[in-house]
XYZ file of C-alpha atoms in Angstrom:
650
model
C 0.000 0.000 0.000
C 1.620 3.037 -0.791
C 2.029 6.287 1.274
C -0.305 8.343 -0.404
C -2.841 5.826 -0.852
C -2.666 4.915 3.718
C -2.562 8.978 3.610
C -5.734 9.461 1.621
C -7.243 6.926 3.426
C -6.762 7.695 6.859
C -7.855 11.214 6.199
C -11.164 10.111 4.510
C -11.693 8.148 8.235
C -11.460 11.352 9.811
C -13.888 13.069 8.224
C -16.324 10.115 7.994
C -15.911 10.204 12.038
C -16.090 13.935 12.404
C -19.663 13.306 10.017
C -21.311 10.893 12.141
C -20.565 12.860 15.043
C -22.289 15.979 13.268
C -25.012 13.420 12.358
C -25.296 12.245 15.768
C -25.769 15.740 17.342
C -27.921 16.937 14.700
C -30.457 13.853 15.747
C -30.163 14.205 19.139
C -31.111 18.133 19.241
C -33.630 17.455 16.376
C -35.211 14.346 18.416
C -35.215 16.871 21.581
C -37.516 19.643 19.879
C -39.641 16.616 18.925
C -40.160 15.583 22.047
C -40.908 18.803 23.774
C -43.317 19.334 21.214
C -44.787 15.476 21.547
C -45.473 16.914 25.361
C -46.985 20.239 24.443
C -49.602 18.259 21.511
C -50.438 15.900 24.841
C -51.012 18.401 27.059
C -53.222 20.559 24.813
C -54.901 18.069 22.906
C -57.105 15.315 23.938
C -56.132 12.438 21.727
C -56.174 8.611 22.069
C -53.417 6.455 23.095
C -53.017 5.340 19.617
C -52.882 9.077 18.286
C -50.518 9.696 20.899
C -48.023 6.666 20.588
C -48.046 7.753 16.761
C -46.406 11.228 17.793
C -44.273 10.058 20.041
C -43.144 7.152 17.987
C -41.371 10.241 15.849
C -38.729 10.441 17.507
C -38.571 7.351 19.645
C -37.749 6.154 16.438
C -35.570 8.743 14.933
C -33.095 8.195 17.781
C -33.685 4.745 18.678
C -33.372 3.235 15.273
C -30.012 2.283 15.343
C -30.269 0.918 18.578
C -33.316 -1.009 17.597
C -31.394 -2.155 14.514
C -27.969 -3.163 16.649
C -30.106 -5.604 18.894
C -32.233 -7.023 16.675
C -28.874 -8.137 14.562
C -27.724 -9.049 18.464
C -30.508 -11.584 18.695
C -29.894 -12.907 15.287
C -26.373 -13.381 15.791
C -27.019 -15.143 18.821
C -25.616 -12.170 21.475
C -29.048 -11.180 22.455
C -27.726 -9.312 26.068
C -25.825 -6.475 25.008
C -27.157 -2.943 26.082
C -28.331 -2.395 22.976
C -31.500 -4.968 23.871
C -31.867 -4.144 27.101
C -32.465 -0.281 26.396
C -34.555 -2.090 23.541
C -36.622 -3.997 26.001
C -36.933 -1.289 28.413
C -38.110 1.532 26.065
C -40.670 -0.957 24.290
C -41.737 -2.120 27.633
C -42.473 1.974 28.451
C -44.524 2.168 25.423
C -46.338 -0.818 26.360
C -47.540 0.391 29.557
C -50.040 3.108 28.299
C -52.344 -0.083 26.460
C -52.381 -1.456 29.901
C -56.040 -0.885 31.370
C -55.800 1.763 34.504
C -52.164 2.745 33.563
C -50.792 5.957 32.823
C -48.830 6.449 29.042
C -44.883 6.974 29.589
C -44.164 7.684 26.148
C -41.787 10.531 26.824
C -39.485 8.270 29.449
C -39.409 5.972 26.319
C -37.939 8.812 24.482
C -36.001 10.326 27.089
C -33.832 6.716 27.631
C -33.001 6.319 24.308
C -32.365 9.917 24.274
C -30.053 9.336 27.100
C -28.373 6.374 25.717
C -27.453 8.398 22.042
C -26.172 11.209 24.942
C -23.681 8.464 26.075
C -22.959 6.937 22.472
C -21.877 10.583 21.218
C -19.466 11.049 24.178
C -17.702 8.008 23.591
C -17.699 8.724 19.587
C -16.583 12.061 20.602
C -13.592 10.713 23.156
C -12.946 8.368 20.276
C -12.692 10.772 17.209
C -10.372 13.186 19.761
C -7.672 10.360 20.475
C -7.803 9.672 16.379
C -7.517 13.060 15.747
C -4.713 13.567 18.050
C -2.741 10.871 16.259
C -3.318 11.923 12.560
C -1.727 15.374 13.600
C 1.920 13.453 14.841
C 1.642 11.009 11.744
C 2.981 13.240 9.133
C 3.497 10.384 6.802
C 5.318 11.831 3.945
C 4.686 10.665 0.297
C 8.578 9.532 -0.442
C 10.014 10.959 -4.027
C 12.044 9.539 -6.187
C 14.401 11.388 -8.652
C 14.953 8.937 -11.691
C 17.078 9.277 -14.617
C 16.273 9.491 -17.705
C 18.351 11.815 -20.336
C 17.847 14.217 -17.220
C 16.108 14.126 -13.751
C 12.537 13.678 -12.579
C 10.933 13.917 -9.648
C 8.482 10.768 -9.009
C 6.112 9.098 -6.961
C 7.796 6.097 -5.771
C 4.924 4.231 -6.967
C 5.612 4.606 -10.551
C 9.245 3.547 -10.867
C 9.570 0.513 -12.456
C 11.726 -2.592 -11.927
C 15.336 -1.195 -13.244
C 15.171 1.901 -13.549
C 18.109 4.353 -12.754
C 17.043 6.837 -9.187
C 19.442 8.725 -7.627
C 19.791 9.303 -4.035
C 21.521 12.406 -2.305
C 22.622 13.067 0.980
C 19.973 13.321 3.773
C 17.417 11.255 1.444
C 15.385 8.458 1.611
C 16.174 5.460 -0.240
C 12.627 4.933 -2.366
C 13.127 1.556 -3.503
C 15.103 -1.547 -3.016
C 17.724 -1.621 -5.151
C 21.736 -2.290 -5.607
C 24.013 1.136 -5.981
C 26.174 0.835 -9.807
C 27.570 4.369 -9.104
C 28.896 6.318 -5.910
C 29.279 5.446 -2.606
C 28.369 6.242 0.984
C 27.222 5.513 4.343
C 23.276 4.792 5.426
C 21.961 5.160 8.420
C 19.562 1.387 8.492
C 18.682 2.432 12.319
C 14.420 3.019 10.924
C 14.564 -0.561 9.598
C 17.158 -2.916 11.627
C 17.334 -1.028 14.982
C 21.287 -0.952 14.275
C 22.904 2.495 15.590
C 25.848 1.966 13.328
C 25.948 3.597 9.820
C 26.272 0.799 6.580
C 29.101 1.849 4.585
C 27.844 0.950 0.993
C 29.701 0.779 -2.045
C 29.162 -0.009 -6.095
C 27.652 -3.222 -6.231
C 25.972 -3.349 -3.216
C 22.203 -3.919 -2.466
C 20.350 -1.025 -0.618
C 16.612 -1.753 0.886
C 14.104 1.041 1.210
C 13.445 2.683 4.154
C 17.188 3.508 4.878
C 18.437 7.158 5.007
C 21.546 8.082 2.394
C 23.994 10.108 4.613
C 27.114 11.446 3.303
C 27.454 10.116 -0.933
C 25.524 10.808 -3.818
C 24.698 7.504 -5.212
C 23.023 5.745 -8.085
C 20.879 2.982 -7.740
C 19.341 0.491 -9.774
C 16.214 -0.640 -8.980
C 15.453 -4.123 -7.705
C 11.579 -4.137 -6.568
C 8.720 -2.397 -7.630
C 7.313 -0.173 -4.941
C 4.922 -2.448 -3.065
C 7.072 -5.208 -3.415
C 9.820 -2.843 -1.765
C 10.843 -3.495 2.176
C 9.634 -0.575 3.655
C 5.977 -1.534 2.018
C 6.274 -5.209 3.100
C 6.680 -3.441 7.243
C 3.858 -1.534 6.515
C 2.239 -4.331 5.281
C 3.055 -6.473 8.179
C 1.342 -3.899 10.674
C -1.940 -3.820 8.890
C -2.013 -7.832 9.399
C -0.375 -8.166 12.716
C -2.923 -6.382 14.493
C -5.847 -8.706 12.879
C -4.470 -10.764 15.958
C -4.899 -8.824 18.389
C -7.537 -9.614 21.264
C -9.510 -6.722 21.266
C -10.430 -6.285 25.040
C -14.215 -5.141 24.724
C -15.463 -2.338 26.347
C -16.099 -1.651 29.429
C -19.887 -1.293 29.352
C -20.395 -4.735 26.698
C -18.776 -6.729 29.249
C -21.041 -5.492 31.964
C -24.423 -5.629 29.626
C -23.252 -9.426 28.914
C -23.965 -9.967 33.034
C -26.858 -7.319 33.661
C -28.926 -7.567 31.238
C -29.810 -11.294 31.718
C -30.217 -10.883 35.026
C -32.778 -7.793 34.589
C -34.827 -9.287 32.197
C -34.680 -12.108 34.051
C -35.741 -11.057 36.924
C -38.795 -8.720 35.302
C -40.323 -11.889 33.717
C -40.278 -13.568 37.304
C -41.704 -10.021 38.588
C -44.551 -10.439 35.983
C -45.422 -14.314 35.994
C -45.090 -14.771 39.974
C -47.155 -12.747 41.833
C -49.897 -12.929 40.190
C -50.034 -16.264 40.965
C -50.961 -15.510 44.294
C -52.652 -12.481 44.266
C -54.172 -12.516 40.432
C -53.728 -9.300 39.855
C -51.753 -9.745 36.758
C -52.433 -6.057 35.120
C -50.754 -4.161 38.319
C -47.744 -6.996 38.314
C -47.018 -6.711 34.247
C -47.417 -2.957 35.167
C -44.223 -3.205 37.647
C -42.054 -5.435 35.227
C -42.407 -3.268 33.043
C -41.842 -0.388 34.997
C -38.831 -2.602 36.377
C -37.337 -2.715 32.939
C -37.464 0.969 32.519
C -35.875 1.608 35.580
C -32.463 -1.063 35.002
C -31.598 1.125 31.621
C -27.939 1.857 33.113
C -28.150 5.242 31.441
C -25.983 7.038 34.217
C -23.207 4.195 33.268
C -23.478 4.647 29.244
C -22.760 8.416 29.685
C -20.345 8.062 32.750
C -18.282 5.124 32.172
C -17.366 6.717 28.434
C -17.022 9.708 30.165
C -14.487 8.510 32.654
C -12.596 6.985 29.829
C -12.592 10.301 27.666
C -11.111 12.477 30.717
C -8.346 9.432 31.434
C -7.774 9.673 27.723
C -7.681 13.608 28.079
C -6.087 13.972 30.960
C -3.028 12.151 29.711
C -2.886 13.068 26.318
C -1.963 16.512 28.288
C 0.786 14.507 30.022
C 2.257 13.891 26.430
C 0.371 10.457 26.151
C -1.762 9.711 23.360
C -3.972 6.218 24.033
C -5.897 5.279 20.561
C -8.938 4.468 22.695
C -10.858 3.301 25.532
C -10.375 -0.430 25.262
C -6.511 0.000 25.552
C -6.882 1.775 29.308
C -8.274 -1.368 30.056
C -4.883 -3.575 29.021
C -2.261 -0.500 30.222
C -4.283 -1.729 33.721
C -2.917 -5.591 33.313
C 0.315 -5.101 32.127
C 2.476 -7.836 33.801
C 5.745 -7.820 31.582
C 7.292 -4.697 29.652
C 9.507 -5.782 25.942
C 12.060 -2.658 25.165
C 13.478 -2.108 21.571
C 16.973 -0.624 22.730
C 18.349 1.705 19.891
C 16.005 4.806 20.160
C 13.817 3.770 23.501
C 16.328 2.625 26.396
C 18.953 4.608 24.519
C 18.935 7.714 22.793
C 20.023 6.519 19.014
C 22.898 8.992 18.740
C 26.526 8.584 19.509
C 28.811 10.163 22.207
C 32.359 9.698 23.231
C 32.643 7.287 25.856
C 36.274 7.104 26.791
C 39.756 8.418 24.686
C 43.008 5.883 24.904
C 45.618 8.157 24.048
C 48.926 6.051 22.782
C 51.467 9.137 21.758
C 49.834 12.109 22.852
C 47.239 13.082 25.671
C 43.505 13.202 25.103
C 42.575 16.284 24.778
C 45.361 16.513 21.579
C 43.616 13.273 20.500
C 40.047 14.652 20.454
C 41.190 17.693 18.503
C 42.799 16.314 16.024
C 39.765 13.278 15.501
C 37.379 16.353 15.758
C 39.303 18.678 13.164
C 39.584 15.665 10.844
C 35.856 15.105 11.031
C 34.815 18.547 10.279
C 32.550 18.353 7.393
C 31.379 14.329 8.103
C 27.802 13.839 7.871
C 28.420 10.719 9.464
C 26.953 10.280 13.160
C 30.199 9.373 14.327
C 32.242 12.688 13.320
C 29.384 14.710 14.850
C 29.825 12.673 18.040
C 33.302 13.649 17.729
C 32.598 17.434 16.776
C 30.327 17.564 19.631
C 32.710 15.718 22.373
C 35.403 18.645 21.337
C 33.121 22.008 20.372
C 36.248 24.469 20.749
C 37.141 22.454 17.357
C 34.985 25.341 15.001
C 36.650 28.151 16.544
C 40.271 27.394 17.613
C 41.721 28.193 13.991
C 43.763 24.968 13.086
C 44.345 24.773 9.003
C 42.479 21.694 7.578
C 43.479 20.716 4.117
C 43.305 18.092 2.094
C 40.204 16.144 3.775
C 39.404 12.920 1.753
C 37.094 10.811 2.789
C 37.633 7.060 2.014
C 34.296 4.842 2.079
C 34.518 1.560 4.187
C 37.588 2.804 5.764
C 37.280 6.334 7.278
C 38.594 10.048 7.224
C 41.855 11.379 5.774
C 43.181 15.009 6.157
C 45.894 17.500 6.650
C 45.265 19.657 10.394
C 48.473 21.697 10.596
C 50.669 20.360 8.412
C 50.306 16.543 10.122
C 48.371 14.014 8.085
C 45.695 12.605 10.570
C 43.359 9.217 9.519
C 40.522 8.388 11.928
C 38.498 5.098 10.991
C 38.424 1.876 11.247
C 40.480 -1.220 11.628
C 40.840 -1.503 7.821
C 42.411 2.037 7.596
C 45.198 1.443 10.162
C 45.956 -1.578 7.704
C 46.095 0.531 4.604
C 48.649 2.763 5.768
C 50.530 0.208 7.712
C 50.076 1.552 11.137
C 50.196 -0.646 14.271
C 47.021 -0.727 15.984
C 45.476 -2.845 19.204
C 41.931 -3.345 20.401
C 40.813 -1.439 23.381
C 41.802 -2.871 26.531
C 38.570 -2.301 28.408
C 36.429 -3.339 25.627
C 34.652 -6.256 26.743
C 36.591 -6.616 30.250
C 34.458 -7.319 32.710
C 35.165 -4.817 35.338
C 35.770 -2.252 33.421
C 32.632 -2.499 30.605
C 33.215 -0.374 28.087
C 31.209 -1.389 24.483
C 30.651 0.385 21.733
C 32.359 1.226 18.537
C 36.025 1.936 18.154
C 37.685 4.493 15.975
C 41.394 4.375 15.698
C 43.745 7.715 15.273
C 47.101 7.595 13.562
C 49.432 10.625 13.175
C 52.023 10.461 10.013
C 51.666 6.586 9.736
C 51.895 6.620 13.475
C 48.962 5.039 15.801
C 48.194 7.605 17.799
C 45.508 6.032 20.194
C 41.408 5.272 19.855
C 38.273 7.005 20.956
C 35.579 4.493 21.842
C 31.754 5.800 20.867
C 28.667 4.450 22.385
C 25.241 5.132 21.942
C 23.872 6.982 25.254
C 21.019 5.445 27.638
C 18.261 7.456 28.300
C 18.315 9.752 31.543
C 15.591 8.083 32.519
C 15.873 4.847 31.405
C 16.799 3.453 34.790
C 13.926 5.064 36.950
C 11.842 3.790 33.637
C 12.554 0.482 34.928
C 12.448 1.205 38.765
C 9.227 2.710 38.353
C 7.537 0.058 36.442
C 9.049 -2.671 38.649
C 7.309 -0.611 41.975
C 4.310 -0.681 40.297
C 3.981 -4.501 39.989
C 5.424 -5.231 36.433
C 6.988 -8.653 36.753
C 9.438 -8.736 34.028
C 11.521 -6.066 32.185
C 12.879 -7.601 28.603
C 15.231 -5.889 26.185
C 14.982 -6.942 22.659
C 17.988 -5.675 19.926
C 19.424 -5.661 16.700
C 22.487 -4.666 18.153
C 25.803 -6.904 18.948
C 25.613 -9.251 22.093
C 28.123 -7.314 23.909
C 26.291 -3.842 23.508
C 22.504 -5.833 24.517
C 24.503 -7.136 27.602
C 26.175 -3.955 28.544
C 22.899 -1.922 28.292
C 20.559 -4.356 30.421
C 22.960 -4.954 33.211
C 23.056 -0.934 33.693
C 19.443 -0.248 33.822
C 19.089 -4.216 35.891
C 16.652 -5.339 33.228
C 15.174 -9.162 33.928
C 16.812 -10.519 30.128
C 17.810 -9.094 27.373
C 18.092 -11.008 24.266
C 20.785 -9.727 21.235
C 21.262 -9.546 17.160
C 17.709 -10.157 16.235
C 15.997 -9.025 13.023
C 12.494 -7.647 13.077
C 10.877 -10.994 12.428
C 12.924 -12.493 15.294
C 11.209 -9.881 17.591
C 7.811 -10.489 16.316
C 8.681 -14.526 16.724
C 9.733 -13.718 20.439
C 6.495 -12.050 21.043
C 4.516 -14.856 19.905
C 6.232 -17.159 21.977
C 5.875 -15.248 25.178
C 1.881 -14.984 24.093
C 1.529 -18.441 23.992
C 3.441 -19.798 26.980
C 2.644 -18.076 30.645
C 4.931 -15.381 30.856
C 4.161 -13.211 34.007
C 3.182 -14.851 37.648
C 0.276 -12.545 38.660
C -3.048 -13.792 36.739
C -4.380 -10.091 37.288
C -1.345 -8.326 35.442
C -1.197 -10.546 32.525
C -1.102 -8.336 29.514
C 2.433 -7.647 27.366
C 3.419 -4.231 26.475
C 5.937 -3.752 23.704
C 7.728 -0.112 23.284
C 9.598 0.558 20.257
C 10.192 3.323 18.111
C 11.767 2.246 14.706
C 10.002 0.920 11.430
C 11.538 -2.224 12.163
C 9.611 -2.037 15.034
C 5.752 -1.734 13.586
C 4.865 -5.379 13.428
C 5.904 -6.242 17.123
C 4.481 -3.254 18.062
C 0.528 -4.513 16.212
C 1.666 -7.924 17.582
C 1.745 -7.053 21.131
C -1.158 -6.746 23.292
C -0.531 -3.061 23.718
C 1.987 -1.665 22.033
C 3.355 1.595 22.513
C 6.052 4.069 20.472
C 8.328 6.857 21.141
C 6.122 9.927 19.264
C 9.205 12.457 19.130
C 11.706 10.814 16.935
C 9.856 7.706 16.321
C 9.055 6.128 12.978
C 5.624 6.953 11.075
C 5.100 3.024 10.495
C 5.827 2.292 14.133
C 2.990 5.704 15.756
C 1.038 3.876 12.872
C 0.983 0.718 15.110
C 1.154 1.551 18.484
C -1.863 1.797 20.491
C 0.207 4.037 22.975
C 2.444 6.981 21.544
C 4.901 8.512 24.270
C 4.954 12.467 22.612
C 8.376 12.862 24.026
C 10.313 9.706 23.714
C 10.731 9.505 27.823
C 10.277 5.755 28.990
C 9.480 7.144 32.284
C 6.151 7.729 30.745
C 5.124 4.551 30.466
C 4.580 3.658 34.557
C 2.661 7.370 33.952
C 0.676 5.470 31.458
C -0.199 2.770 33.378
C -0.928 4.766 36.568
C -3.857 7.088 34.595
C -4.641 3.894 33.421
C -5.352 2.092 36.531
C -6.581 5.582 37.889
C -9.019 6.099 35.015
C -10.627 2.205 35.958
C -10.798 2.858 39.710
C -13.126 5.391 38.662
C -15.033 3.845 36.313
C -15.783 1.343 38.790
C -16.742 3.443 41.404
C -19.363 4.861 39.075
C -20.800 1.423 38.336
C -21.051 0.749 41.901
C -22.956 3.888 43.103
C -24.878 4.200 39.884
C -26.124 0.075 40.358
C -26.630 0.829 44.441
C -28.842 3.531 43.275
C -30.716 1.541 40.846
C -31.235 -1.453 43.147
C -32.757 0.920 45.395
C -34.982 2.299 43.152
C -35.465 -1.457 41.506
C -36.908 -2.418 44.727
C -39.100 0.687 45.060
C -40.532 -0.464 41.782
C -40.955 -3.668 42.670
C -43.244 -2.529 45.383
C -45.255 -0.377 43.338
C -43.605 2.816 45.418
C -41.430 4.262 42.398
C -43.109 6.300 39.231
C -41.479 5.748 36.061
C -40.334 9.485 36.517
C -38.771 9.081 39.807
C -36.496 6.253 37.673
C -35.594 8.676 35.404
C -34.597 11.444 37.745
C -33.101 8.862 40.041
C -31.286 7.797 36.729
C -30.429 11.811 35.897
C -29.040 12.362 39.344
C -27.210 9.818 39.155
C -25.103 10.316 36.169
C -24.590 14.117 37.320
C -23.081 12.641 39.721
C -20.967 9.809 38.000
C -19.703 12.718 35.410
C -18.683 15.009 38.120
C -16.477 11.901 39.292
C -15.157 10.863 35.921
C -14.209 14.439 35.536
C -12.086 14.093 37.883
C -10.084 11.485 35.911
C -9.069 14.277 33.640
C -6.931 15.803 36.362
């Protein structure tokens, strides 16, 4: 699926959403003048209960008819007790009552619930459509160009580049399309796709996969894959089917419909058939289950248990935490065991000088000269460099001759020495002695990362040894979510063993598990679904946080995935049901808190509004309640339960 296509698509959601919502409102107000008017015709006009149920069936059915519809297709589906059929049952049941010999008409309560119930419907479209929205603004998911060659240059669509054709790629770009490079070389930053912090040196002949960034080389590619076939595609791809899998927790209120409404309707047949037995009055008892019905429609929980959901939904999204919707409050709740991507999410994805091992001069000389050398390197390493020594700009040392060898490293002139920084390889070329760094991989002295070696005329001079940085706050991260009950704390990387091990024993992570492609994460996953990973049966829900393309499909696969927002990948906000605006994993125990927050008060809601209508139930039962004192009872109620799920915005 292309860009533009996922693009045009998402935006004709929004504005379906933002329609229905319009739609919605428009009914609701519309079906309220109706009704007042319905009451003014009764009042003034003596008409029969037949002339009467006709105008009131106006807009009874204007804004019940989707509800009607929704549990009539429950029954036929064979999920007859959702709330759909109990505020079905209820309303029908108030119509009902006014054929009843010596009974008054409650037309207008019929109205009023479903009325109510739409009330509660739009709020949680509404809380809905606002998390959506939310996310659309941080996806800026650009449609990719490609320049391709033909006599001169042209700017494309990725989509229309066919299968060997000549694009060329300059620094800071994209790469479009899969293909392998048969002019120029250069360096690409892979860390969107594999997770791996280290630029790919890439040369003529060599195969390039979509998705990566072209740093420092103009290059010219031939083209391998069409555009859907291409890798970045085949992620995106991946997403869309991964999260086909996952368990969609219901909500809140279908759960509790599955368990009420049985037990209502239930209990009004027994109200209606019972009694009468004894006492035969059968009018006054069908009169009561009725009534009984119309005063169980849990209309203070539809509009307050949405409700409470929107403000935890609001309240955080002010915290810099978008959640896609209600449902997912419910999992942050559970989680038992947290999976970490490392590059990006425990660690920041950009280099830094970690230690200098001067052999023939001291360190500060050493860091000058690397830094001078590295002057005009798009490469993340020389801007590690630049930035370990920032006098470098304005100290005045002559740089000439700077030539910058791909594969190998960085050759130039700084005051009439010749200085080469790079690799391994280098040092070889021009014949100077080099040794590995003696705390690299010692284990008292951990040190990982990547080396570069320094020589001076021919002369090894010494290495610097750049790491990518952890987080500030990785390590409270993990404090915090282990004091708030999370079992187990995994690490997942693409990185070498030595850098996975390094990283989890500083922030005390549970395992860690290294050099693993993005299908070996999603495979991990999967395992850990199927086999019982955490030891409390109450937290037993898998997070995965991530923030890389290569990270999209783990991130649909996991029960609740969640992605860094800041510098994370489109693909991977794409997936995530959780987006962290600022890339600080201390968020996510913050996420989980609201989370259990937002459900505390949900359920306090559900048990005043049901010890309310239990009272009221039994009032009916007795012939003491009107249908009206239901209703108020009912509209107390949820003033109430909102003024307490407001508080979840806080």
């Amino acid at each position: 699926m292309s860009h533009e296509h996922h693009h045009h698509e998402q935006e004709c959601c929004e504005h379906e959403h933002e329609h229905s919502l319009k739609e919605q409102l428009t009914l609701i107000i519309i079906t309220t003048l109706l009704l007042i008017g319905a009451v003014v015709i009764e009042k003034n006009f003596q008409l029969s209960v037949w002339q009467l149920l006709l105008v009131y069936l106006v807009p009874y059915l204007l804004i019940g008819h989707e509800t009607l519809k929704e549990a009539a297709e429950g029954i036929a589906h064979g999920d007859a007790f959702n709330e759909h059929f109990l505020m079905s049952v209820a309303t029908i049941g108030a119509l009902c009552i006014g054929f009843l010999p010596g009974a008054e008409t409650q037309f207008p309560e019929a109205v009023f619930v479903m009325l109510f119930f739409q009330v509660g419907e739009l709020f949680e479209g509404y809380a809905e459509g606002k998390s959506r929205e939310s996310i659309a603004h941080l996806i800026n998911i650009r449609p990719d160009v490609a320049h391709i060659e033909q006599g001169q240059i042209h700017d494309v669509s990725p989509g229309q580049v066919e299968v060997g054709s000549i694009i060329v790629i300059r620094p800071g770009e994209k790469v479009p399309l899969d293909g392998v490079v048969i002019e120029g070389k250069s360096a690409l930053n892979t860390v969107a796709l594999t997770g791996e912090s280290v630029p790919r040196d890439i040369d003529m002949g060599d195969e390039v996969i979509s998705g990566c960034v072209n740093l420092s080389g103009v290059i010219k590619v031939r083209t391998t894959k069409s555009f859907g076939e291409s890798t970045a595609s085949k992620i995106i791809e991946l997403v869309e089917h991964a999260s086909e899998h996952k368990s969609q927790s219901e909500t809140f209120i279908t759960k509790f419909a599955r368990v009420y409404t049985p037990i209502v309707v239930c209990a009004a047949i027994a109200i209606a058939i019972i009694p009468p037995l004894f006492s035969g009055s059968f009018v006054t008892w069908l009169y009561r289950a009725l009534m009984f019905l119309v005063v169980s429609c849990p209309c203070a929980l539809v509009i307050s248990v949405p409700l409470t959901f929107f403000g935890g939904i609001g309240g955080a999204s002010r915290k810099g935490l978008l959640i896609k919707g209600a449902n997912y409050m419910d999992v942050l709740a559970k989680i038992g065991t947290v999976v970490f991507d490392k590059t990006g999410t425990l660690t920041h994805g950009q280099f830094a000088v970690e230690t200098v091992h001067p052999d023939t001069c001291d360190e500060h000389q050493l860091l000058h000269l690397a830094a001078h050398v590295e002057h005009f390197s798009t490469h993340p390493i020389g801007a590690a460099l630049r930035d370990a020594f920032p006098d470098e700009a304005t100290d005045g040392c002559e740089i000439t001759d700077v030539e910058e060898i791909a594969g190998h490293g960085i050759k130039a002139t700084v005051e009439g020495k010749v200085v080469c920084v790079g690799n391994t390889k280098m040092m070889d070329a021009i014949g100077a002695k080099w040794h590995d760094c003696p705390l690299c991989g010692h284990k008292h002295h951990s040190v990982t990362g990547t080396i570069i070696h320094i020589a001076i005329d021919g002369v090894y001079a010494g290495h610097i040894v750049i790491n990518d940085k952890i987080k500030d706050d990785s390590a409270e991260a993990i404090q915090q979510l282990k004091q708030l009950g999370i079992t187990k704390t995994v690490m997942l990387t693409g990185d070498r063993k030595e850098v996975g091990e390094h990283v989890a024993r500083q922030l005390q992570l549970d395992e860690y598990h290294a050099e693993l492609l993005p299908a070996d994460k999603v495979a991990f996953l999967e395992n850990v679904n199927s086999k019982p990973y955490t030891i409390n049966s109450k937290l037993n829900k898998i997070a995965f946080v991530g923030d890389g393309i290569n990270d999209a499909p783990v991130l649909a696969r996991a029960d609740i995935g969640i992605a860094m927002g800041g510098l994370g990948s489109d693909a991977a906000i794409e997936a995530a049901d959780v987006v962290l605006m600022d890339d600080h994993p201390s968020k996510i125990a913050l996420a989980i808190r609201i989370a259990r927050r937002t459900l505390t008060i949900a359920r306090q809601n559900v048990w005043f509004a049901i010890g309310v209508k239990v009272a009221v139930l039994i009032l009916a039962t007795f012939g003491l309640a009107t249908m009206w004192l239901a209703v108020f009872a009912d509209v107390g109620v949820t003033v109430l339960a909102v003024l307490n799920a407001m508080r979840a915005l806080k």
